[in-house]
Amino acid sequence: MSRKVLCVCVGNISRSPMMQAVLQQNLGTTFLVESAGLTKELAGRPANYRSIACMKERGVDLSGHVSRWIGDLDLDQYRWIVCVGHDEADKVRSYMGADSASVMVANEYQGGIPDPYELGLAGYRDCLALLDQVLPDVAQRISRAEH
């Protein structure tokens, strides 16, 4: 199995592109981190302009991001799938069937990563701060399991 990780949110336009960038920084180059969303109708869209602006402040360029629908992916190629919440994780598990041990929720004991969509740029900055807080633990869990 490859060292590929998938980050999943509802539309793959706000949280999961930011999560992908932050988790990639935490995991380093020995892993390939990608992202996708659960809403087919949003596939092919760019990242939300607030995600782009927020990550640009960090020096990360999301302007080339194009959202993907999870149904178009072969989920077996991912060793780990990190979701923004329990509902998203349940949907991913239903796509995968029985082999869902690799699915986890970021910030799972505090309910995941809240959607900043209605909260303006400040909400996206808060989302990024939360990702910065919780993804080092996710990366450590993934890295530990690989050794």
PDB file of C-alpha atoms in Angstrom:
ATOM      1  CA  MET A   1       0.000   0.000   0.000  1.00  0.00           C
ATOM      2  CA  SER A   2       1.242   3.449  -0.878  1.00  0.00           C
ATOM      3  CA  ARG A   3       1.990   6.285   1.488  1.00  0.00           C
ATOM      4  CA  LYS A   4      -0.943   8.345   0.236  1.00  0.00           C
ATOM      5  CA  VAL A   5      -3.285  10.286   2.483  1.00  0.00           C
ATOM      6  CA  LEU A   6      -6.660  11.751   1.488  1.00  0.00           C
ATOM      7  CA  CYS A   7      -8.288  14.717   3.250  1.00  0.00           C
ATOM      8  CA  VAL A   8     -12.082  14.849   2.923  1.00  0.00           C
ATOM      9  CA  CYS A   9     -14.685  17.548   3.539  1.00  0.00           C
ATOM     10  CA  VAL A  10     -18.111  18.239   2.045  1.00  0.00           C
ATOM     11  CA  GLY A  11     -17.162  20.090  -1.132  1.00  0.00           C
ATOM     12  CA  ASN A  12     -13.355  20.060  -1.370  1.00  0.00           C
ATOM     13  CA  ILE A  13     -13.358  23.841  -1.719  1.00  0.00           C
ATOM     14  CA  SER A  14     -12.691  25.125   1.815  1.00  0.00           C
ATOM     15  CA  ARG A  15     -11.497  22.858   4.625  1.00  0.00           C
ATOM     16  CA  SER A  16      -9.929  19.883   2.858  1.00  0.00           C
ATOM     17  CA  PRO A  17      -7.676  21.935   0.545  1.00  0.00           C
ATOM     18  CA  MET A  18      -6.333  23.786   3.604  1.00  0.00           C
ATOM     19  CA  MET A  19      -6.060  20.506   5.520  1.00  0.00           C
ATOM     20  CA  GLN A  20      -4.190  18.960   2.594  1.00  0.00           C
ATOM     21  CA  ALA A  21      -1.585  21.748   2.607  1.00  0.00           C
ATOM     22  CA  VAL A  22      -1.086  21.759   6.387  1.00  0.00           C
ATOM     23  CA  LEU A  23      -0.969  17.966   6.692  1.00  0.00           C
ATOM     24  CA  GLN A  24       1.510  17.744   3.802  1.00  0.00           C
ATOM     25  CA  GLN A  25       3.762  20.192   5.682  1.00  0.00           C
ATOM     26  CA  ASN A  26       3.443  18.071   8.826  1.00  0.00           C
ATOM     27  CA  LEU A  27       4.076  14.729   7.115  1.00  0.00           C
ATOM     28  CA  GLY A  28       6.859  15.863   4.816  1.00  0.00           C
ATOM     29  CA  THR A  29       7.839  14.469   1.452  1.00  0.00           C
ATOM     30  CA  THR A  30       7.628  10.770   2.323  1.00  0.00           C
ATOM     31  CA  PHE A  31       3.836  11.024   2.035  1.00  0.00           C
ATOM     32  CA  LEU A  32       1.596  12.325  -0.736  1.00  0.00           C
ATOM     33  CA  VAL A  33      -1.430  14.187   0.630  1.00  0.00           C
ATOM     34  CA  GLU A  34      -4.459  14.803  -1.596  1.00  0.00           C
ATOM     35  CA  SER A  35      -8.030  15.990  -1.007  1.00  0.00           C
ATOM     36  CA  ALA A  36     -11.567  15.356  -2.207  1.00  0.00           C
ATOM     37  CA  GLY A  37     -15.160  16.183  -1.329  1.00  0.00           C
ATOM     38  CA  LEU A  38     -18.416  14.328  -0.820  1.00  0.00           C
ATOM     39  CA  THR A  39     -20.567  16.550  -3.074  1.00  0.00           C
ATOM     40  CA  LYS A  40     -20.446  15.499  -6.723  1.00  0.00           C
ATOM     41  CA  GLU A  41     -21.968  18.788  -7.915  1.00  0.00           C
ATOM     42  CA  LEU A  42     -19.000  20.766  -6.553  1.00  0.00           C
ATOM     43  CA  ALA A  43     -16.355  18.761  -8.472  1.00  0.00           C
ATOM     44  CA  GLY A  44     -14.285  20.884 -10.817  1.00  0.00           C
ATOM     45  CA  ARG A  45     -14.597  24.098  -8.813  1.00  0.00           C
ATOM     46  CA  PRO A  46     -11.705  26.198  -7.523  1.00  0.00           C
ATOM     47  CA  ALA A  47     -10.956  26.553  -3.836  1.00  0.00           C
ATOM     48  CA  ASN A  48     -13.067  29.120  -2.008  1.00  0.00           C
ATOM     49  CA  TYR A  49     -11.499  32.565  -2.345  1.00  0.00           C
ATOM     50  CA  ARG A  50     -11.270  32.802   1.438  1.00  0.00           C
ATOM     51  CA  SER A  51      -9.301  29.552   1.618  1.00  0.00           C
ATOM     52  CA  ILE A  52      -7.015  30.904  -1.074  1.00  0.00           C
ATOM     53  CA  ALA A  53      -6.555  34.241   0.761  1.00  0.00           C
ATOM     54  CA  CYS A  54      -6.009  32.573   4.140  1.00  0.00           C
ATOM     55  CA  MET A  55      -3.388  30.166   2.820  1.00  0.00           C
ATOM     56  CA  LYS A  56      -1.712  32.920   0.778  1.00  0.00           C
ATOM     57  CA  GLU A  57      -1.027  34.689   4.092  1.00  0.00           C
ATOM     58  CA  ARG A  58       0.810  31.482   5.024  1.00  0.00           C
ATOM     59  CA  GLY A  59       2.766  31.446   1.768  1.00  0.00           C
ATOM     60  CA  VAL A  60       0.800  28.520   0.317  1.00  0.00           C
ATOM     61  CA  ASP A  61      -0.800  28.929  -3.113  1.00  0.00           C
ATOM     62  CA  LEU A  62      -4.198  27.231  -3.453  1.00  0.00           C
ATOM     63  CA  SER A  63      -5.187  29.184  -6.564  1.00  0.00           C
ATOM     64  CA  GLY A  64      -4.647  26.141  -8.792  1.00  0.00           C
ATOM     65  CA  HIS A  65      -6.803  23.824  -6.687  1.00  0.00           C
ATOM     66  CA  VAL A  66      -9.637  22.051  -8.505  1.00  0.00           C
ATOM     67  CA  SER A  67     -12.153  20.204  -6.335  1.00  0.00           C
ATOM     68  CA  ARG A  68     -12.611  16.466  -6.789  1.00  0.00           C
ATOM     69  CA  TRP A  69     -15.509  14.179  -5.943  1.00  0.00           C
ATOM     70  CA  ILE A  70     -14.578  11.206  -3.770  1.00  0.00           C
ATOM     71  CA  GLY A  71     -16.704   8.932  -5.961  1.00  0.00           C
ATOM     72  CA  ASP A  72     -14.240   9.435  -8.823  1.00  0.00           C
ATOM     73  CA  LEU A  73     -11.321   8.090  -6.762  1.00  0.00           C
ATOM     74  CA  ASP A  74     -10.079   4.593  -6.007  1.00  0.00           C
ATOM     75  CA  LEU A  75     -10.100   4.829  -2.217  1.00  0.00           C
ATOM     76  CA  ASP A  76      -7.998   1.668  -1.903  1.00  0.00           C
ATOM     77  CA  GLN A  77      -4.944   3.653  -3.027  1.00  0.00           C
ATOM     78  CA  TYR A  78      -5.019   5.742   0.177  1.00  0.00           C
ATOM     79  CA  ARG A  79      -3.458   4.348   3.324  1.00  0.00           C
ATOM     80  CA  TRP A  80      -5.187   6.988   5.455  1.00  0.00           C
ATOM     81  CA  ILE A  81      -8.297   9.106   4.953  1.00  0.00           C
ATOM     82  CA  VAL A  82      -8.639  12.109   7.270  1.00  0.00           C
ATOM     83  CA  CYS A  83     -12.115  13.645   7.475  1.00  0.00           C
ATOM     84  CA  VAL A  84     -13.292  16.992   8.852  1.00  0.00           C
ATOM     85  CA  GLY A  85     -16.095  15.436  10.894  1.00  0.00           C
ATOM     86  CA  HIS A  86     -17.935  12.305  11.971  1.00  0.00           C
ATOM     87  CA  ASP A  87     -20.676  12.633   9.308  1.00  0.00           C
ATOM     88  CA  GLU A  88     -18.053  12.850   6.576  1.00  0.00           C
ATOM     89  CA  ALA A  89     -16.176   9.854   8.036  1.00  0.00           C
ATOM     90  CA  ASP A  90     -19.400   7.811   8.091  1.00  0.00           C
ATOM     91  CA  LYS A  91     -20.028   8.633   4.423  1.00  0.00           C
ATOM     92  CA  VAL A  92     -16.455   7.688   3.494  1.00  0.00           C
ATOM     93  CA  ARG A  93     -16.822   4.396   5.366  1.00  0.00           C
ATOM     94  CA  SER A  94     -20.021   3.661   3.436  1.00  0.00           C
ATOM     95  CA  TYR A  95     -18.107   4.217   0.168  1.00  0.00           C
ATOM     96  CA  MET A  96     -15.330   1.895   1.330  1.00  0.00           C
ATOM     97  CA  GLY A  97     -17.410  -0.884   2.800  1.00  0.00           C
ATOM     98  CA  ALA A  98     -15.766  -3.121   5.371  1.00  0.00           C
ATOM     99  CA  ASP A  99     -12.188  -1.863   5.021  1.00  0.00           C
ATOM    100  CA  SER A 100     -12.528   1.429   6.855  1.00  0.00           C
ATOM    101  CA  ALA A 101      -9.882   1.149   9.578  1.00  0.00           C
ATOM    102  CA  SER A 102      -7.841   3.830   7.830  1.00  0.00           C
ATOM    103  CA  VAL A 103     -10.558   6.505   8.226  1.00  0.00           C
ATOM    104  CA  MET A 104     -10.052   9.073  10.974  1.00  0.00           C
ATOM    105  CA  VAL A 105     -11.566  12.385  12.041  1.00  0.00           C
ATOM    106  CA  ALA A 106      -9.315  15.383  12.636  1.00  0.00           C
ATOM    107  CA  ASN A 107     -10.053  16.865  16.078  1.00  0.00           C
ATOM    108  CA  GLU A 108     -12.427  13.947  16.621  1.00  0.00           C
ATOM    109  CA  TYR A 109     -13.032  14.417  20.354  1.00  0.00           C
ATOM    110  CA  GLN A 110     -14.084  18.039  19.866  1.00  0.00           C
ATOM    111  CA  GLY A 111     -16.391  17.298  16.945  1.00  0.00           C
ATOM    112  CA  GLY A 112     -14.024  17.763  14.018  1.00  0.00           C
ATOM    113  CA  ILE A 113     -13.172  20.887  12.034  1.00  0.00           C
ATOM    114  CA  PRO A 114     -16.141  23.314  11.876  1.00  0.00           C
ATOM    115  CA  ASP A 115     -17.114  24.684   8.466  1.00  0.00           C
ATOM    116  CA  PRO A 116     -15.960  28.319   8.130  1.00  0.00           C
ATOM    117  CA  TYR A 117     -18.034  28.956   4.982  1.00  0.00           C
ATOM    118  CA  GLU A 118     -20.469  31.466   6.545  1.00  0.00           C
ATOM    119  CA  LEU A 119     -17.916  33.049   8.891  1.00  0.00           C
ATOM    120  CA  GLY A 120     -15.884  35.307   6.604  1.00  0.00           C
ATOM    121  CA  LEU A 121     -12.095  35.475   6.382  1.00  0.00           C
ATOM    122  CA  ALA A 122     -11.785  35.493  10.190  1.00  0.00           C
ATOM    123  CA  GLY A 123     -13.576  32.131  10.267  1.00  0.00           C
ATOM    124  CA  TYR A 124     -11.131  30.719   7.739  1.00  0.00           C
ATOM    125  CA  ARG A 125      -8.207  31.986   9.807  1.00  0.00           C
ATOM    126  CA  ASP A 126      -9.739  30.292  12.869  1.00  0.00           C
ATOM    127  CA  CYS A 127     -10.143  27.103  10.829  1.00  0.00           C
ATOM    128  CA  LEU A 128      -6.483  27.248   9.802  1.00  0.00           C
ATOM    129  CA  ALA A 129      -5.427  27.846  13.414  1.00  0.00           C
ATOM    130  CA  LEU A 130      -7.397  24.762  14.461  1.00  0.00           C
ATOM    131  CA  LEU A 131      -5.801  22.720  11.666  1.00  0.00           C
ATOM    132  CA  ASP A 132      -2.383  23.913  12.862  1.00  0.00           C
ATOM    133  CA  GLN A 133      -3.307  22.767  16.360  1.00  0.00           C
ATOM    134  CA  VAL A 134      -4.679  19.299  15.575  1.00  0.00           C
ATOM    135  CA  LEU A 135      -2.873  18.087  12.449  1.00  0.00           C
ATOM    136  CA  PRO A 136       0.535  17.536  14.076  1.00  0.00           C
ATOM    137  CA  ASP A 137      -1.136  14.809  16.179  1.00  0.00           C
ATOM    138  CA  VAL A 138      -2.789  13.326  13.090  1.00  0.00           C
ATOM    139  CA  ALA A 139       0.571  13.344  11.277  1.00  0.00           C
ATOM    140  CA  GLN A 140       2.260  11.706  14.248  1.00  0.00           C
ATOM    141  CA  ARG A 141      -0.400   9.008  14.377  1.00  0.00           C
ATOM    142  CA  ILE A 142       0.025   8.311  10.664  1.00  0.00           C
ATOM    143  CA  SER A 143       3.829   8.329  10.839  1.00  0.00           C
ATOM    144  CA  ARG A 144       3.892   6.044  13.903  1.00  0.00           C
ATOM    145  CA  ALA A 145       1.627   3.521  12.209  1.00  0.00           C
ATOM    146  CA  GLU A 146       3.917   3.415   9.177  1.00  0.00           C
ATOM    147  CA  HIS A 147       6.968   2.317  11.212  1.00  0.00           C
TER     148      HIS A 147
END
